[in-house]
Amino acid sequence: MRRTERVFVENLGIHGFHGLIAEEKSLGQKFYADIECLVARDEAPSDTMKDAVDYGKVCDLAHDISASGPFNLIETLAERIGHGVMETFPLVSTVRVRIRKPNAPIRHFLDHVGVEIELSRD
């Protein structure tokens, strides 16, 4: 029997200096990340961390990648987090990363803007 696990982090708050405007790079701002990892396997995992994706480490990874910036685009941040997850967690077959920017410097009233990427192993 084939099974798929979904390990996820939602609304991870990250402070970063990402954006195209000078003030974004000097003052920084908050971003929110959703990271979804899919693990496909033929049987249930053992009850140990060696057979699991550690969501605490996923959060640490996203935080560290954001801190390694600044990036001009949140697309770059999402891409780096996605690749980091795939490199760090060989069990993950697909990762989806969504970055939300609640204080985008645009003149419209909105909750947030953002991007979402999905990476899969061949």
PDB file of C-alpha atoms in Angstrom:
ATOM      1  CA  MET A   1       0.000   0.000   0.000  1.00  0.00           C
ATOM      2  CA  ARG A   2       1.362   3.422  -0.945  1.00  0.00           C
ATOM      3  CA  ARG A   3       0.880   6.245   1.552  1.00  0.00           C
ATOM      4  CA  THR A   4       1.672   9.944   1.561  1.00  0.00           C
ATOM      5  CA  GLU A   5       2.401  11.992   4.648  1.00  0.00           C
ATOM      6  CA  ARG A   6       2.003  15.734   4.761  1.00  0.00           C
ATOM      7  CA  VAL A   7       4.269  17.478   7.274  1.00  0.00           C
ATOM      8  CA  PHE A   8       3.594  21.189   7.464  1.00  0.00           C
ATOM      9  CA  VAL A   9       4.406  24.454   9.168  1.00  0.00           C
ATOM     10  CA  GLU A  10       1.908  27.299   8.882  1.00  0.00           C
ATOM     11  CA  ASN A  11       2.333  30.991   9.662  1.00  0.00           C
ATOM     12  CA  LEU A  12       5.990  30.810  10.636  1.00  0.00           C
ATOM     13  CA  GLY A  13       6.941  34.398  11.437  1.00  0.00           C
ATOM     14  CA  ILE A  14      10.259  35.452   9.944  1.00  0.00           C
ATOM     15  CA  HIS A  15      11.921  38.843  10.143  1.00  0.00           C
ATOM     16  CA  GLY A  16      13.933  39.734   7.063  1.00  0.00           C
ATOM     17  CA  PHE A  17      15.459  42.537   5.039  1.00  0.00           C
ATOM     18  CA  HIS A  18      14.026  41.462   1.692  1.00  0.00           C
ATOM     19  CA  GLY A  19      12.610  43.740  -0.982  1.00  0.00           C
ATOM     20  CA  LEU A  20      13.549  46.143  -3.727  1.00  0.00           C
ATOM     21  CA  ILE A  21      13.115  49.391  -1.780  1.00  0.00           C
ATOM     22  CA  ALA A  22      16.038  50.690   0.310  1.00  0.00           C
ATOM     23  CA  GLU A  23      13.878  51.019   3.449  1.00  0.00           C
ATOM     24  CA  GLU A  24      12.900  47.355   3.232  1.00  0.00           C
ATOM     25  CA  LYS A  25      16.573  46.418   3.257  1.00  0.00           C
ATOM     26  CA  SER A  26      17.515  48.789   6.094  1.00  0.00           C
ATOM     27  CA  LEU A  27      14.491  48.523   8.407  1.00  0.00           C
ATOM     28  CA  GLY A  28      13.412  44.979   7.677  1.00  0.00           C
ATOM     29  CA  GLN A  29       9.893  43.628   7.996  1.00  0.00           C
ATOM     30  CA  LYS A  30       7.952  40.534   8.910  1.00  0.00           C
ATOM     31  CA  PHE A  31       7.145  37.710   6.540  1.00  0.00           C
ATOM     32  CA  TYR A  32       5.074  34.596   7.102  1.00  0.00           C
ATOM     33  CA  ALA A  33       5.973  31.214   5.658  1.00  0.00           C
ATOM     34  CA  ASP A  34       3.935  28.077   5.082  1.00  0.00           C
ATOM     35  CA  ILE A  35       6.055  25.030   4.287  1.00  0.00           C
ATOM     36  CA  GLU A  36       4.452  21.745   3.272  1.00  0.00           C
ATOM     37  CA  CYS A  37       6.541  18.594   2.856  1.00  0.00           C
ATOM     38  CA  LEU A  38       5.155  15.459   1.223  1.00  0.00           C
ATOM     39  CA  VAL A  39       6.705  12.106   2.042  1.00  0.00           C
ATOM     40  CA  ALA A  40       5.661   9.095  -0.050  1.00  0.00           C
ATOM     41  CA  ARG A  41       6.417   5.637   1.287  1.00  0.00           C
ATOM     42  CA  ASP A  42       5.210   2.069   1.072  1.00  0.00           C
ATOM     43  CA  GLU A  43       4.728   1.493   4.783  1.00  0.00           C
ATOM     44  CA  ALA A  44       4.152   3.417   7.967  1.00  0.00           C
ATOM     45  CA  PRO A  45       7.290   4.914   9.509  1.00  0.00           C
ATOM     46  CA  SER A  46       8.797   3.667  12.719  1.00  0.00           C
ATOM     47  CA  ASP A  47       8.103   5.704  15.820  1.00  0.00           C
ATOM     48  CA  THR A  48      11.510   7.419  15.645  1.00  0.00           C
ATOM     49  CA  MET A  49      12.771  10.735  14.255  1.00  0.00           C
ATOM     50  CA  LYS A  50      15.018   8.971  11.733  1.00  0.00           C
ATOM     51  CA  ASP A  51      11.854   8.141   9.771  1.00  0.00           C
ATOM     52  CA  ALA A  52      10.273  11.576  10.103  1.00  0.00           C
ATOM     53  CA  VAL A  53      10.649  15.163   8.933  1.00  0.00           C
ATOM     54  CA  ASP A  54      11.490  17.316  11.959  1.00  0.00           C
ATOM     55  CA  TYR A  55       9.258  20.382  11.646  1.00  0.00           C
ATOM     56  CA  GLY A  56      11.346  22.206  14.251  1.00  0.00           C
ATOM     57  CA  LYS A  57      14.360  21.843  11.974  1.00  0.00           C
ATOM     58  CA  VAL A  58      12.249  22.980   9.012  1.00  0.00           C
ATOM     59  CA  CYS A  59      11.496  26.185  10.967  1.00  0.00           C
ATOM     60  CA  ASP A  60      15.166  26.636  11.880  1.00  0.00           C
ATOM     61  CA  LEU A  61      16.152  26.173   8.235  1.00  0.00           C
ATOM     62  CA  ALA A  62      13.662  28.800   7.006  1.00  0.00           C
ATOM     63  CA  HIS A  63      14.811  31.260   9.661  1.00  0.00           C
ATOM     64  CA  ASP A  64      18.497  30.716   8.831  1.00  0.00           C
ATOM     65  CA  ILE A  65      17.925  31.106   5.093  1.00  0.00           C
ATOM     66  CA  SER A  66      16.008  34.350   5.624  1.00  0.00           C
ATOM     67  CA  ALA A  67      18.826  35.627   7.855  1.00  0.00           C
ATOM     68  CA  SER A  68      21.365  34.841   5.110  1.00  0.00           C
ATOM     69  CA  GLY A  69      19.736  37.504   2.893  1.00  0.00           C
ATOM     70  CA  PRO A  70      18.785  40.115   1.990  1.00  0.00           C
ATOM     71  CA  PHE A  71      17.020  39.051  -1.185  1.00  0.00           C
ATOM     72  CA  ASN A  72      15.414  41.428  -3.636  1.00  0.00           C
ATOM     73  CA  LEU A  73      12.471  39.104  -4.275  1.00  0.00           C
ATOM     74  CA  ILE A  74      10.431  36.897  -1.979  1.00  0.00           C
ATOM     75  CA  GLU A  75      10.472  34.426  -4.868  1.00  0.00           C
ATOM     76  CA  THR A  76      14.192  33.994  -4.138  1.00  0.00           C
ATOM     77  CA  LEU A  77      13.502  33.449  -0.443  1.00  0.00           C
ATOM     78  CA  ALA A  78      10.865  30.801  -1.244  1.00  0.00           C
ATOM     79  CA  GLU A  79      13.170  29.078  -3.737  1.00  0.00           C
ATOM     80  CA  ARG A  80      16.086  28.944  -1.287  1.00  0.00           C
ATOM     81  CA  ILE A  81      13.879  27.532   1.464  1.00  0.00           C
ATOM     82  CA  GLY A  82      12.466  24.913  -0.919  1.00  0.00           C
ATOM     83  CA  HIS A  83      15.923  23.803  -2.056  1.00  0.00           C
ATOM     84  CA  GLY A  84      17.128  23.791   1.543  1.00  0.00           C
ATOM     85  CA  VAL A  85      14.306  21.467   2.567  1.00  0.00           C
ATOM     86  CA  MET A  86      14.991  19.110  -0.333  1.00  0.00           C
ATOM     87  CA  GLU A  87      18.732  19.007   0.438  1.00  0.00           C
ATOM     88  CA  THR A  88      18.290  18.580   4.197  1.00  0.00           C
ATOM     89  CA  PHE A  89      15.435  16.069   4.260  1.00  0.00           C
ATOM     90  CA  PRO A  90      15.912  13.208   1.754  1.00  0.00           C
ATOM     91  CA  LEU A  91      12.551  11.716   2.771  1.00  0.00           C
ATOM     92  CA  VAL A  92      10.714  14.711   1.262  1.00  0.00           C
ATOM     93  CA  SER A  93       9.503  14.016  -2.282  1.00  0.00           C
ATOM     94  CA  THR A  94       7.732  17.365  -2.794  1.00  0.00           C
ATOM     95  CA  VAL A  95       7.927  20.677  -0.957  1.00  0.00           C
ATOM     96  CA  ARG A  96       5.592  23.631  -1.302  1.00  0.00           C
ATOM     97  CA  VAL A  97       6.702  26.990   0.115  1.00  0.00           C
ATOM     98  CA  ARG A  98       4.426  29.994   0.426  1.00  0.00           C
ATOM     99  CA  ILE A  99       5.802  33.358   1.551  1.00  0.00           C
ATOM    100  CA  ARG A 100       3.424  36.123   2.586  1.00  0.00           C
ATOM    101  CA  LYS A 101       4.424  39.776   2.919  1.00  0.00           C
ATOM    102  CA  PRO A 102       1.841  41.635   5.035  1.00  0.00           C
ATOM    103  CA  ASN A 103       3.405  45.089   4.773  1.00  0.00           C
ATOM    104  CA  ALA A 104       4.201  45.332   1.092  1.00  0.00           C
ATOM    105  CA  PRO A 105       4.927  48.929   0.098  1.00  0.00           C
ATOM    106  CA  ILE A 106       2.010  49.316  -2.278  1.00  0.00           C
ATOM    107  CA  ARG A 107      -0.867  51.793  -2.104  1.00  0.00           C
ATOM    108  CA  HIS A 108      -3.718  49.277  -1.857  1.00  0.00           C
ATOM    109  CA  PHE A 109      -5.425  47.941   1.262  1.00  0.00           C
ATOM    110  CA  LEU A 110      -4.842  44.211   1.633  1.00  0.00           C
ATOM    111  CA  ASP A 111      -3.951  41.534   4.152  1.00  0.00           C
ATOM    112  CA  HIS A 112      -0.809  40.418   2.368  1.00  0.00           C
ATOM    113  CA  VAL A 113       0.824  39.631  -0.947  1.00  0.00           C
ATOM    114  CA  GLY A 114       2.927  36.587  -1.602  1.00  0.00           C
ATOM    115  CA  VAL A 115       4.331  33.815  -3.716  1.00  0.00           C
ATOM    116  CA  GLU A 116       4.130  30.044  -3.683  1.00  0.00           C
ATOM    117  CA  ILE A 117       6.549  27.569  -5.241  1.00  0.00           C
ATOM    118  CA  GLU A 118       6.557  23.795  -5.440  1.00  0.00           C
ATOM    119  CA  LEU A 119       9.606  21.599  -5.959  1.00  0.00           C
ATOM    120  CA  SER A 120       9.566  17.830  -6.599  1.00  0.00           C
ATOM    121  CA  ARG A 121      12.257  15.224  -6.980  1.00  0.00           C
ATOM    122  CA  ASP A 122      12.593  13.663 -10.443  1.00  0.00           C
TER     123      ASP A 122
END
